[in-house]
XYZ file of C-alpha atoms in Angstrom:
656
model
C -37.784 30.456 -26.165
C -39.465 29.384 -22.845
C -42.865 28.090 -22.462
C -44.904 27.061 -19.518
C -45.743 23.253 -18.985
C -49.537 22.430 -18.506
C -48.513 19.452 -16.548
C -46.260 21.151 -13.788
C -46.299 24.817 -14.488
C -42.582 24.449 -14.723
C -40.544 26.293 -17.490
C -39.944 24.188 -20.507
C -36.765 25.252 -22.289
C -35.962 24.947 -26.064
C -32.833 22.939 -26.720
C -30.856 26.480 -27.495
C -31.742 27.887 -24.260
C -30.804 24.864 -21.953
C -27.468 24.667 -20.507
C -25.226 22.126 -22.605
C -23.891 19.980 -19.530
C -26.792 18.834 -17.245
C -24.769 16.500 -15.062
C -20.939 15.430 -14.746
C -18.355 15.044 -16.098
C -17.751 12.135 -13.750
C -14.422 10.494 -13.976
C -15.012 6.805 -14.375
C -12.687 3.956 -14.984
C -9.226 5.199 -15.464
C -6.245 3.076 -16.257
C -2.890 3.008 -18.258
C -4.813 2.228 -21.489
C -8.262 3.727 -20.900
C -9.896 6.974 -19.661
C -13.524 7.019 -19.060
C -15.818 10.083 -18.732
C -19.561 10.114 -18.080
C -21.933 13.210 -18.727
C -25.453 14.088 -19.579
C -26.152 16.926 -22.083
C -28.954 18.624 -23.697
C -27.628 18.356 -27.241
C -25.556 15.958 -29.295
C -22.079 16.849 -28.024
C -19.420 18.170 -30.480
C -15.675 18.827 -29.494
C -12.661 17.536 -28.094
C -11.252 15.848 -24.751
C -7.577 16.930 -24.016
C -5.218 15.687 -21.771
C -2.117 17.552 -20.210
C 0.611 16.743 -17.813
C -0.302 19.075 -14.760
C 0.980 22.886 -15.597
C 1.899 22.093 -19.243
C 0.174 23.833 -22.481
C 1.437 20.907 -25.046
C -1.349 18.018 -24.888
C -0.380 14.512 -24.205
C -3.442 13.427 -26.091
C -6.691 14.710 -27.692
C -9.546 12.796 -28.986
C -13.051 13.757 -30.385
C -16.004 13.370 -27.987
C -18.072 12.194 -30.981
C -15.999 9.018 -30.564
C -18.015 8.138 -27.466
C -21.396 6.155 -26.990
C -24.234 8.271 -26.527
C -27.942 7.529 -25.892
C -30.538 9.796 -26.170
C -33.066 9.269 -23.305
C -35.433 12.201 -24.121
C -36.078 15.060 -26.667
C -33.440 17.138 -24.936
C -31.170 14.633 -23.142
C -28.231 12.459 -24.233
C -26.127 10.313 -21.785
C -22.689 10.354 -23.077
C -19.824 7.858 -22.115
C -16.612 8.580 -23.633
C -13.738 6.059 -23.444
C -10.486 7.056 -24.991
C -7.724 4.354 -25.467
C -4.094 5.170 -25.425
C -0.833 4.660 -23.469
C -1.274 7.222 -20.483
C 1.196 8.130 -17.935
C 0.729 6.562 -14.449
C 1.250 7.780 -10.858
C 1.816 11.586 -12.093
C -0.519 14.496 -11.952
C -2.696 15.054 -15.148
C -5.019 17.612 -16.239
C -7.965 17.459 -18.702
C -9.883 19.926 -20.613
C -13.317 19.410 -22.717
C -13.820 21.841 -25.517
C -17.606 21.667 -26.640
C -19.591 23.611 -29.041
C -20.553 26.013 -26.274
C -17.195 26.691 -25.230
C -14.500 25.402 -22.860
C -15.511 23.083 -19.546
C -13.550 25.457 -17.562
C -15.382 28.301 -18.808
C -18.887 26.663 -18.656
C -18.554 25.396 -15.072
C -15.803 27.583 -13.502
C -16.876 26.003 -9.981
C -15.715 22.924 -10.984
C -11.885 23.675 -10.213
C -10.190 23.582 -7.073
C -8.141 26.660 -6.021
C -5.220 27.473 -8.254
C -6.110 25.183 -10.780
C -6.678 26.009 -14.490
C -8.203 22.588 -15.443
C -9.521 19.460 -13.553
C -6.664 17.372 -12.320
C -6.393 13.816 -11.483
C -3.933 10.855 -11.349
C -4.022 7.432 -12.601
C -2.573 5.503 -9.577
C -1.336 1.936 -10.159
C -1.260 1.497 -6.167
C -4.796 1.665 -4.090
C -2.888 2.983 -1.135
C -5.682 5.483 -0.396
C -9.409 4.828 -1.076
C -12.412 6.850 -0.063
C -15.764 4.525 0.364
C -19.288 4.765 1.344
C -22.801 3.976 0.595
C -26.507 4.727 1.289
C -26.918 8.359 0.361
C -30.499 9.459 1.193
C -31.155 12.992 0.085
C -33.769 13.912 2.438
C -32.252 12.166 5.662
C -31.777 14.965 8.229
C -27.792 15.081 8.238
C -25.165 16.742 6.058
C -23.729 14.870 3.031
C -20.452 13.251 3.754
C -19.499 13.750 0.008
C -19.292 17.290 0.691
C -17.212 16.691 3.448
C -14.945 14.406 1.286
C -14.844 17.204 -1.397
C -13.779 19.739 1.314
C -10.874 17.393 2.457
C -9.969 16.835 -1.293
C -9.598 20.511 -1.916
C -7.026 20.692 0.685
C -4.711 17.868 -0.547
C -2.183 17.993 -3.613
C -2.928 15.874 -6.502
C -0.479 13.287 -5.432
C -2.143 13.048 -1.779
C -5.580 12.559 -3.137
C -7.513 9.219 -2.978
C -6.610 6.658 -5.618
C -10.348 6.197 -6.103
C -13.918 6.714 -4.618
C -15.830 3.577 -4.248
C -19.718 3.860 -3.699
C -20.725 0.537 -2.663
C -24.607 0.537 -2.963
C -27.797 2.857 -2.594
C -26.493 5.834 -4.496
C -30.230 6.630 -4.820
C -33.054 5.632 -2.811
C -35.790 4.746 -5.584
C -38.192 3.363 -2.754
C -37.924 6.377 -0.487
C -38.283 9.819 -2.271
C -39.161 12.894 -0.772
C -42.232 14.654 -2.125
C -40.650 17.909 -3.312
C -37.910 15.562 -5.089
C -40.688 13.676 -6.875
C -42.052 17.017 -7.834
C -38.730 18.004 -9.376
C -38.219 14.832 -10.877
C -41.310 15.286 -13.074
C -40.611 18.741 -13.767
C -37.310 17.313 -15.071
C -38.923 14.716 -17.112
C -41.075 17.577 -18.733
C -38.082 19.991 -19.262
C -35.880 17.258 -21.058
C -38.683 15.528 -22.716
C -37.662 12.359 -21.247
C -39.455 9.351 -22.863
C -42.976 8.606 -21.711
C -44.051 4.884 -21.401
C -47.239 2.564 -21.215
C -48.195 -0.065 -18.717
C -50.199 -3.212 -18.863
C -51.995 -4.892 -15.975
C -51.381 -1.910 -13.989
C -53.801 0.672 -12.430
C -52.400 3.504 -14.800
C -52.093 3.399 -18.462
C -49.089 5.411 -19.002
C -46.732 8.136 -17.591
C -48.935 11.101 -17.867
C -51.702 8.813 -16.158
C -49.391 8.479 -13.299
C -48.602 12.130 -12.964
C -52.097 13.263 -12.791
C -53.282 10.466 -10.437
C -54.776 11.303 -7.091
C -52.072 8.984 -5.350
C -49.109 10.265 -7.143
C -47.694 11.885 -4.486
C -47.369 9.671 -0.979
C -49.819 7.338 -2.277
C -48.048 4.904 -4.563
C -48.093 2.052 -2.461
C -51.661 1.750 -3.420
C -50.754 1.719 -7.180
C -47.759 -0.803 -6.735
C -48.735 -4.430 -7.405
C -49.469 -6.796 -4.623
C -48.992 -10.410 -4.615
C -52.700 -12.271 -4.565
C -51.443 -15.552 -6.159
C -53.227 -18.369 -4.494
C -55.976 -16.019 -3.100
C -58.042 -16.386 -6.295
C -60.820 -18.670 -4.781
C -61.277 -16.629 -1.570
C -61.658 -13.432 -3.893
C -64.308 -14.959 -6.176
C -66.286 -16.138 -3.074
C -65.759 -12.910 -0.867
C -65.010 -10.005 -3.456
C -64.973 -7.420 -0.859
C -61.688 -8.936 0.691
C -59.827 -8.123 -2.355
C -58.971 -4.554 -1.221
C -58.102 -5.783 2.138
C -55.454 -8.375 0.639
C -53.977 -5.761 -1.330
C -52.832 -3.966 1.626
C -51.823 -7.012 3.391
C -49.579 -8.575 0.751
C -47.498 -6.098 -1.158
C -44.881 -7.264 -3.575
C -42.727 -4.132 -2.800
C -41.886 -4.347 0.781
C -40.395 -0.755 1.471
C -42.337 0.710 4.360
C -41.886 4.195 2.949
C -42.899 3.538 -0.652
C -45.511 6.274 -0.921
C -43.224 8.124 -3.608
C -41.642 4.836 -5.132
C -40.243 5.719 -8.524
C -42.044 3.755 -11.258
C -41.078 4.829 -14.587
C -37.714 4.870 -16.576
C -37.858 8.520 -17.012
C -38.263 9.010 -13.163
C -35.338 6.722 -12.373
C -33.152 8.657 -14.860
C -34.140 12.172 -13.611
C -33.315 11.154 -10.048
C -29.840 10.421 -11.007
C -29.396 13.782 -12.835
C -30.771 15.508 -9.807
C -28.450 13.745 -7.094
C -25.110 14.370 -8.929
C -25.450 17.954 -10.243
C -27.097 21.394 -9.131
C -27.951 22.195 -12.781
C -31.384 20.940 -12.908
C -32.419 22.061 -9.528
C -31.682 25.674 -10.754
C -34.124 25.185 -13.641
C -37.054 23.835 -11.880
C -39.308 25.038 -9.028
C -38.784 23.243 -5.929
C -41.572 24.939 -4.395
C -44.245 24.662 -7.303
C -46.669 22.555 -5.400
C -46.673 24.529 -2.357
C -47.343 27.809 -4.330
C -50.333 25.850 -6.054
C -51.720 25.003 -2.450
C -50.575 21.610 -2.833
C -53.099 20.994 -5.694
C -52.387 19.187 -9.193
C -54.617 17.975 -11.765
C -57.662 18.664 -9.658
C -55.985 16.736 -6.697
C -54.974 17.987 -3.368
C -52.739 16.733 -1.057
C -53.747 15.812 2.457
C -52.673 17.903 5.472
C -50.383 15.107 6.946
C -48.641 14.767 3.708
C -48.075 18.749 3.448
C -46.569 18.503 7.058
C -44.014 15.854 5.927
C -43.368 17.602 2.438
C -42.050 20.781 4.477
C -40.074 18.706 6.742
C -38.365 16.585 4.041
C -37.932 19.947 1.823
C -35.683 21.589 4.456
C -33.195 18.818 4.223
C -33.736 18.655 0.330
C -32.566 22.256 0.306
C -29.381 21.730 2.311
C -28.733 18.633 0.008
C -28.804 20.800 -3.269
C -26.545 23.502 -1.628
C -23.697 20.836 -1.433
C -24.261 19.536 -4.890
C -21.539 21.738 -6.739
C -19.089 20.201 -4.342
C -20.285 16.641 -4.968
C -20.070 17.652 -8.871
C -16.449 18.811 -8.386
C -15.362 15.537 -6.252
C -16.533 13.206 -8.907
C -14.903 15.320 -11.961
C -11.344 15.061 -10.160
C -11.538 11.483 -8.420
C -11.698 7.997 -10.490
C -15.333 6.797 -9.123
C -16.561 3.357 -9.099
C -19.983 2.239 -8.185
C -22.076 -1.157 -7.455
C -25.809 -1.338 -6.826
C -27.327 -2.611 -3.583
C -31.337 -2.754 -3.036
C -32.380 0.744 -2.883
C -30.898 1.464 -6.107
C -34.020 -0.528 -7.360
C -36.189 -1.339 -4.534
C -35.932 -2.301 -0.816
C -35.249 -6.098 -0.324
C -34.612 -6.591 -3.834
C -34.193 -10.286 -4.511
C -34.040 -11.171 -0.722
C -36.049 -14.222 -0.710
C -37.356 -16.860 -3.292
C -40.849 -15.774 -2.613
C -40.236 -12.068 -3.150
C -38.734 -13.029 -6.442
C -41.505 -14.906 -7.625
C -44.166 -12.412 -6.582
C -41.945 -9.530 -8.250
C -41.103 -11.072 -11.540
C -44.363 -12.995 -12.277
C -46.238 -9.590 -12.218
C -45.793 -7.390 -15.330
C -46.030 -3.945 -13.488
C -43.577 -4.835 -10.932
C -41.250 -6.527 -13.400
C -41.284 -3.397 -15.553
C -40.778 -1.143 -12.264
C -37.624 -3.218 -11.272
C -36.440 -3.463 -14.628
C -36.568 0.151 -15.474
C -34.343 0.627 -12.170
C -31.862 -1.641 -13.594
C -31.725 0.025 -17.010
C -31.185 3.308 -15.405
C -28.451 1.894 -13.036
C -26.541 0.793 -16.103
C -26.914 4.049 -17.741
C -25.817 6.194 -14.869
C -23.507 3.727 -12.807
C -22.855 0.428 -14.411
C -21.629 1.301 -17.588
C -18.620 3.356 -16.525
C -17.386 0.705 -14.082
C -16.119 -1.648 -16.818
C -16.777 -0.408 -20.171
C -15.374 -3.597 -21.707
C -18.109 -5.822 -20.197
C -20.858 -4.191 -22.470
C -20.095 -5.410 -25.806
C -22.015 -5.152 -28.994
C -24.677 -7.426 -28.360
C -25.411 -5.722 -24.954
C -25.316 -2.241 -26.756
C -27.511 -3.644 -29.762
C -30.389 -4.317 -27.134
C -29.748 -0.966 -25.506
C -30.192 0.561 -28.861
C -33.202 -1.547 -29.766
C -35.177 0.516 -27.002
C -33.572 4.018 -26.855
C -33.772 4.144 -30.681
C -37.302 3.093 -31.139
C -38.806 3.345 -27.873
C -41.999 1.159 -27.340
C -43.477 -0.720 -24.683
C -42.317 -4.206 -26.399
C -38.837 -2.936 -26.866
C -38.579 -1.658 -23.370
C -39.632 -5.236 -21.927
C -37.160 -6.708 -24.481
C -34.392 -4.727 -22.939
C -35.640 -5.374 -19.219
C -35.686 -9.169 -19.998
C -32.153 -9.162 -21.431
C -30.913 -7.310 -18.218
C -32.484 -9.876 -16.231
C -30.455 -12.665 -17.866
C -27.151 -10.510 -17.580
C -24.822 -11.697 -15.240
C -21.420 -9.495 -15.294
C -22.371 -6.589 -12.959
C -19.254 -7.547 -10.889
C -16.009 -6.161 -12.041
C -12.303 -6.107 -11.028
C -10.095 -3.017 -10.851
C -6.406 -3.916 -11.602
C -4.828 -1.541 -8.924
C -2.253 -3.162 -6.525
C -3.826 -4.801 -4.425
C -6.406 -5.829 -6.909
C -10.103 -4.738 -6.268
C -13.049 -7.112 -6.610
C -16.406 -5.284 -6.658
C -18.969 -8.086 -5.907
C -22.604 -8.244 -7.406
C -24.697 -9.589 -4.318
C -27.960 -8.887 -5.720
C -28.728 -10.683 -9.098
C -26.724 -14.097 -8.448
C -28.210 -15.165 -5.269
C -27.967 -18.793 -3.762
C -32.013 -19.385 -3.369
C -33.185 -21.274 -0.473
C -34.688 -24.710 -1.430
C -36.339 -25.381 1.852
C -38.708 -22.361 2.127
C -39.781 -19.598 0.115
C -39.346 -17.127 2.561
C -36.064 -17.811 3.941
C -33.231 -15.223 2.991
C -31.167 -16.053 -0.262
C -27.601 -16.330 0.125
C -25.828 -13.168 -1.298
C -23.976 -15.051 -3.990
C -24.563 -18.567 -5.503
C -22.040 -21.318 -5.812
C -20.897 -20.696 -9.202
C -20.581 -16.766 -8.188
C -18.540 -17.753 -5.138
C -16.350 -20.442 -7.245
C -15.440 -17.610 -9.510
C -14.569 -15.328 -6.855
C -11.961 -17.945 -5.320
C -10.344 -18.327 -8.802
C -9.858 -14.664 -8.587
C -8.170 -14.692 -5.278
C -5.966 -17.623 -5.511
C -2.233 -16.630 -5.385
C -2.888 -13.044 -4.927
C -0.603 -11.711 -2.402
C -3.371 -9.146 -1.274
C -6.805 -8.217 -2.375
C -9.723 -5.524 -1.592
C -13.106 -7.055 -1.832
C -16.049 -4.821 -2.040
C -19.290 -6.404 -0.800
C -22.276 -3.897 -0.274
C -23.213 -5.748 2.920
C -20.648 -6.702 5.578
C -19.347 -10.264 5.081
C -18.551 -10.376 8.897
C -21.382 -8.415 10.528
C -22.643 -7.712 14.256
C -23.577 -11.106 15.644
C -26.388 -9.926 18.183
C -28.292 -8.116 14.961
C -27.726 -11.203 12.907
C -29.308 -13.301 15.613
C -32.174 -10.882 15.521
C -32.619 -11.377 11.670
C -32.541 -14.988 12.272
C -35.246 -15.152 14.821
C -37.481 -12.988 12.535
C -36.746 -15.262 9.572
C -37.913 -18.092 12.137
C -41.203 -16.466 12.556
C -41.575 -15.981 8.841
C -40.518 -12.086 8.566
C -37.390 -11.783 6.947
C -38.376 -8.603 5.058
C -39.509 -6.737 8.193
C -35.727 -6.499 9.744
C -33.721 -6.812 6.173
C -32.619 -10.415 7.169
C -29.829 -10.541 4.628
C -26.374 -11.195 5.605
C -23.547 -13.561 4.630
C -24.199 -16.043 7.405
C -28.042 -16.184 6.622
C -27.727 -18.980 4.093
C -25.795 -22.177 5.175
C -24.554 -22.997 1.539
C -23.153 -19.454 0.955
C -21.891 -19.167 4.283
C -20.047 -22.062 4.213
C -18.568 -21.659 0.871
C -17.435 -18.289 1.872
C -15.710 -19.568 5.009
C -13.963 -22.011 3.076
C -12.519 -19.490 0.782
C -11.303 -17.601 3.569
C -9.685 -20.682 5.118
C -7.972 -21.929 1.831
C -4.336 -22.193 2.118
C -4.003 -19.996 -1.104
C -5.826 -17.185 0.273
C -4.304 -13.646 0.109
C -2.255 -12.659 2.954
C -3.703 -9.342 3.401
C -7.637 -9.374 2.736
C -9.460 -6.219 3.028
C -13.276 -6.183 2.981
C -14.854 -2.804 2.166
C -18.621 -2.515 3.119
C -21.576 -0.291 3.606
C -25.472 -1.065 3.619
C -26.014 -0.968 7.389
C -26.096 2.644 8.415
C -23.224 2.379 11.006
C -19.541 1.914 10.981
C -17.150 -0.576 12.530
C -13.930 -2.278 11.969
C -12.980 -5.953 12.747
C -9.511 -7.669 12.426
C -9.974 -11.386 11.553
C -7.761 -14.418 12.120
C -8.240 -18.243 11.585
C -8.268 -20.378 14.610
C -5.638 -22.978 14.995
C -3.361 -21.793 12.337
C -0.002 -20.008 12.810
C 0.197 -18.595 9.452
C -3.165 -17.003 9.608
C -3.934 -14.471 6.653
C -4.823 -10.847 7.834
C -8.401 -10.346 7.187
C -9.924 -6.923 7.588
C -13.873 -6.048 7.821
C -14.220 -2.411 7.283
C -17.697 -0.994 7.199
C -18.516 2.646 6.459
C -22.210 3.663 6.201
C -24.040 5.604 5.306
C -22.855 8.895 3.476
C -26.350 10.362 4.154
C -28.147 8.157 6.418
C -27.909 6.670 9.958
C -29.380 3.600 12.177
C -32.104 4.471 14.762
C -29.711 5.555 17.562
C -31.512 4.145 20.623
C -31.699 0.698 18.817
C -28.122 0.509 17.965
C -27.010 1.330 21.327
C -29.113 -1.628 22.656
C -27.588 -3.986 19.647
C -24.006 -2.680 20.631
C -24.412 -3.503 24.402
C -26.107 -6.820 23.778
C -23.505 -7.781 21.229
C -20.681 -7.196 23.902
C -22.589 -9.191 26.549
C -23.811 -12.098 24.605
C -20.710 -12.602 22.353
C -17.960 -11.733 25.011
C -14.555 -13.647 24.349
C -15.589 -16.591 26.498
C -19.104 -16.853 25.352
C -20.043 -20.251 24.390
C -22.605 -18.650 22.012
C -19.455 -17.987 19.562
C -19.404 -21.926 18.982
C -22.916 -22.001 17.739
C -22.235 -19.358 14.986
C -20.895 -20.268 11.481
C -17.859 -18.291 12.132
C -16.694 -20.527 15.104
C -13.322 -21.283 12.910
C -12.411 -17.430 13.112
C -11.206 -15.074 15.487
C -12.689 -11.608 15.547
C -11.084 -8.761 17.030
C -13.434 -5.729 17.245
C -11.539 -2.179 17.007
C -12.631 0.556 19.229
C -13.048 4.271 17.489
C -10.557 6.787 19.065
C -13.877 8.428 21.085
C -14.610 8.575 24.564
C -17.307 5.993 25.525
C -17.648 2.381 24.840
C -19.622 2.313 21.593
C -17.898 -0.090 18.780
C -20.958 0.712 16.357
C -20.592 4.315 15.109
C -23.787 5.836 14.169
C -22.734 8.860 11.923
C -23.142 9.816 8.552
C -19.859 9.554 7.011
C -17.464 8.496 4.422
C -14.735 5.803 4.883
C -10.980 6.361 4.555
C -8.373 3.468 4.235
C -4.843 3.874 3.673
C -2.646 0.824 2.747
C 0.996 0.165 2.749
C 2.731 -1.402 -0.241
C 2.024 -4.905 0.834
C -1.869 -4.158 0.950
C -2.148 -3.917 4.784
C -4.488 -1.008 6.170
C -2.123 1.402 8.099
C -4.818 3.865 8.531
C -8.493 3.302 8.849
C -11.044 6.111 9.735
C -14.050 7.469 8.932
C -14.742 11.232 7.896
C -18.063 12.438 9.031
C -20.612 14.618 7.286
C -19.522 17.266 9.781
C -15.829 17.033 8.758
C -14.787 15.294 11.857
C -12.176 12.354 11.485
C -12.498 9.484 13.722
C -10.111 6.710 13.554
C -9.953 2.976 14.288
C -6.638 2.501 15.833
C -4.981 -1.187 15.610
C -6.297 -3.646 18.335
C -4.310 -4.640 21.304
C -4.596 -7.877 23.241
C -7.137 -6.606 25.672
C -9.775 -5.913 23.244
C -12.495 -8.583 22.490
C -12.308 -11.645 20.558
C -15.252 -13.601 19.496
């Protein structure tokens, strides 16, 4: 049975007519003891997961899907994460099949298979010898999707040749920068699946439905988002007419493109389902608002936004065509993730002042909390399932089993206190994935000074993880060693009191965290080979770092690949690249004024014509390492399918 939704005019399916699998399966944490699968379904899942050696019919292992933890997020939507424990073979090709109440996975989604496959295949690799990594995937950015290029490449590799894992190091969604047609589809998905409504206090809207029918629902949400008026009470009482002006001038949410900022938990959840799977795009109408002459609930979209809608939609349509390949890639390659700001909101926790404004306002606290709840459901949970114990899950169930405003706030409060979003992948070399967002070293001098990306306690814990390791891969959303000229610009803007204007968050911005971090790298027991994987900045580069005045310096590599579907303003980046060469040349005295004066930094050139070291392409990174954890091949695979390498340095290349 299909009925029409009065809200969106989108078809509303009965549970019997919806496809069973809405998103996934995504292969998450895998090891010799655990296999974790994540997926979203429209009905409670029944059936079996079966594991095979490649090409064999006799199963190695079979487990019931009902053993997994599942969370109902709507009337017709369940998130399942199933972790199977056992003694699994490593470094050998494996296959899996999922039998459900509606049939076999390979029958329900035949496009999930690569050529000549009868089941999805993967390998539990003990050696992290080939890692794909990237961040910053904005669906409506005008470029192709690098995850599609990655899938195309993997399709031509044998199971043994494929990457050990895929590391997504931040901004898997852009919650603060959503295309108009995507927001329309998000709201159709909410209706389609009956995702839970919520109510708000101290907000200009009463609940979810009030938001969807509001005149500012599309491209006007910055007017609904809370503003920081603390300290302005006396002025407002004397001059009440200035309140509306102040609200425009002192927003809590600092994104400059927040007209379609996600607000409700259901919106965050729906966006994840849309960016990882084509299924729901095929069940909603991506042109519904256009067909209604851009009118909804008695409101009409302004002409300027209609033009932007049409431009964005061209890129969204192309993005959707690539989703079957993205889904296939994540079903075959073990995928790990960590948040950065856009997964929640731009400039998340950048300064103490931002935090005080955001967390002391009930509405903004709810919005940020909704992003964090959804991040856990769709990203964080699968990275390290063992970290989310019975106490954690009891708080989750407290809301999802009995949705209410109070239980939602209670869950959000618990997540704000949670300090274990970082995790370790026990490959060789060991991979340490950092939380650079929720355990920050807050400035004690000024409210608008950037916080350190990790506080002293978190950095001390990191050092203990590193001691006596022969090699390590460190995943930091932001580059630890960035472009000095750009960092100098950020420092200048901070001095003028505008750190949010240019995203002044880098590892060197806070003296305490910078000095502690440098001390870690200069410690006598630091790993011999130290690989840092980063994204965030929307351009790619590679540095080789050595310690000054030490003969037995460790080998440190800063490898930055960004973004998967995003780029830096090209003209501005070319200026920054040129100025960095001029001002921070090998003999420049400016180098001794930086916090990295104890380090020598060799900048690799990409194997392209020209003098640009900062590569401005939507791309995914590729790193291959030898048995000692030393990179032997560093490259990016562009969204267009071009492979660009960063060959090893020679003595003629620049040294900071």
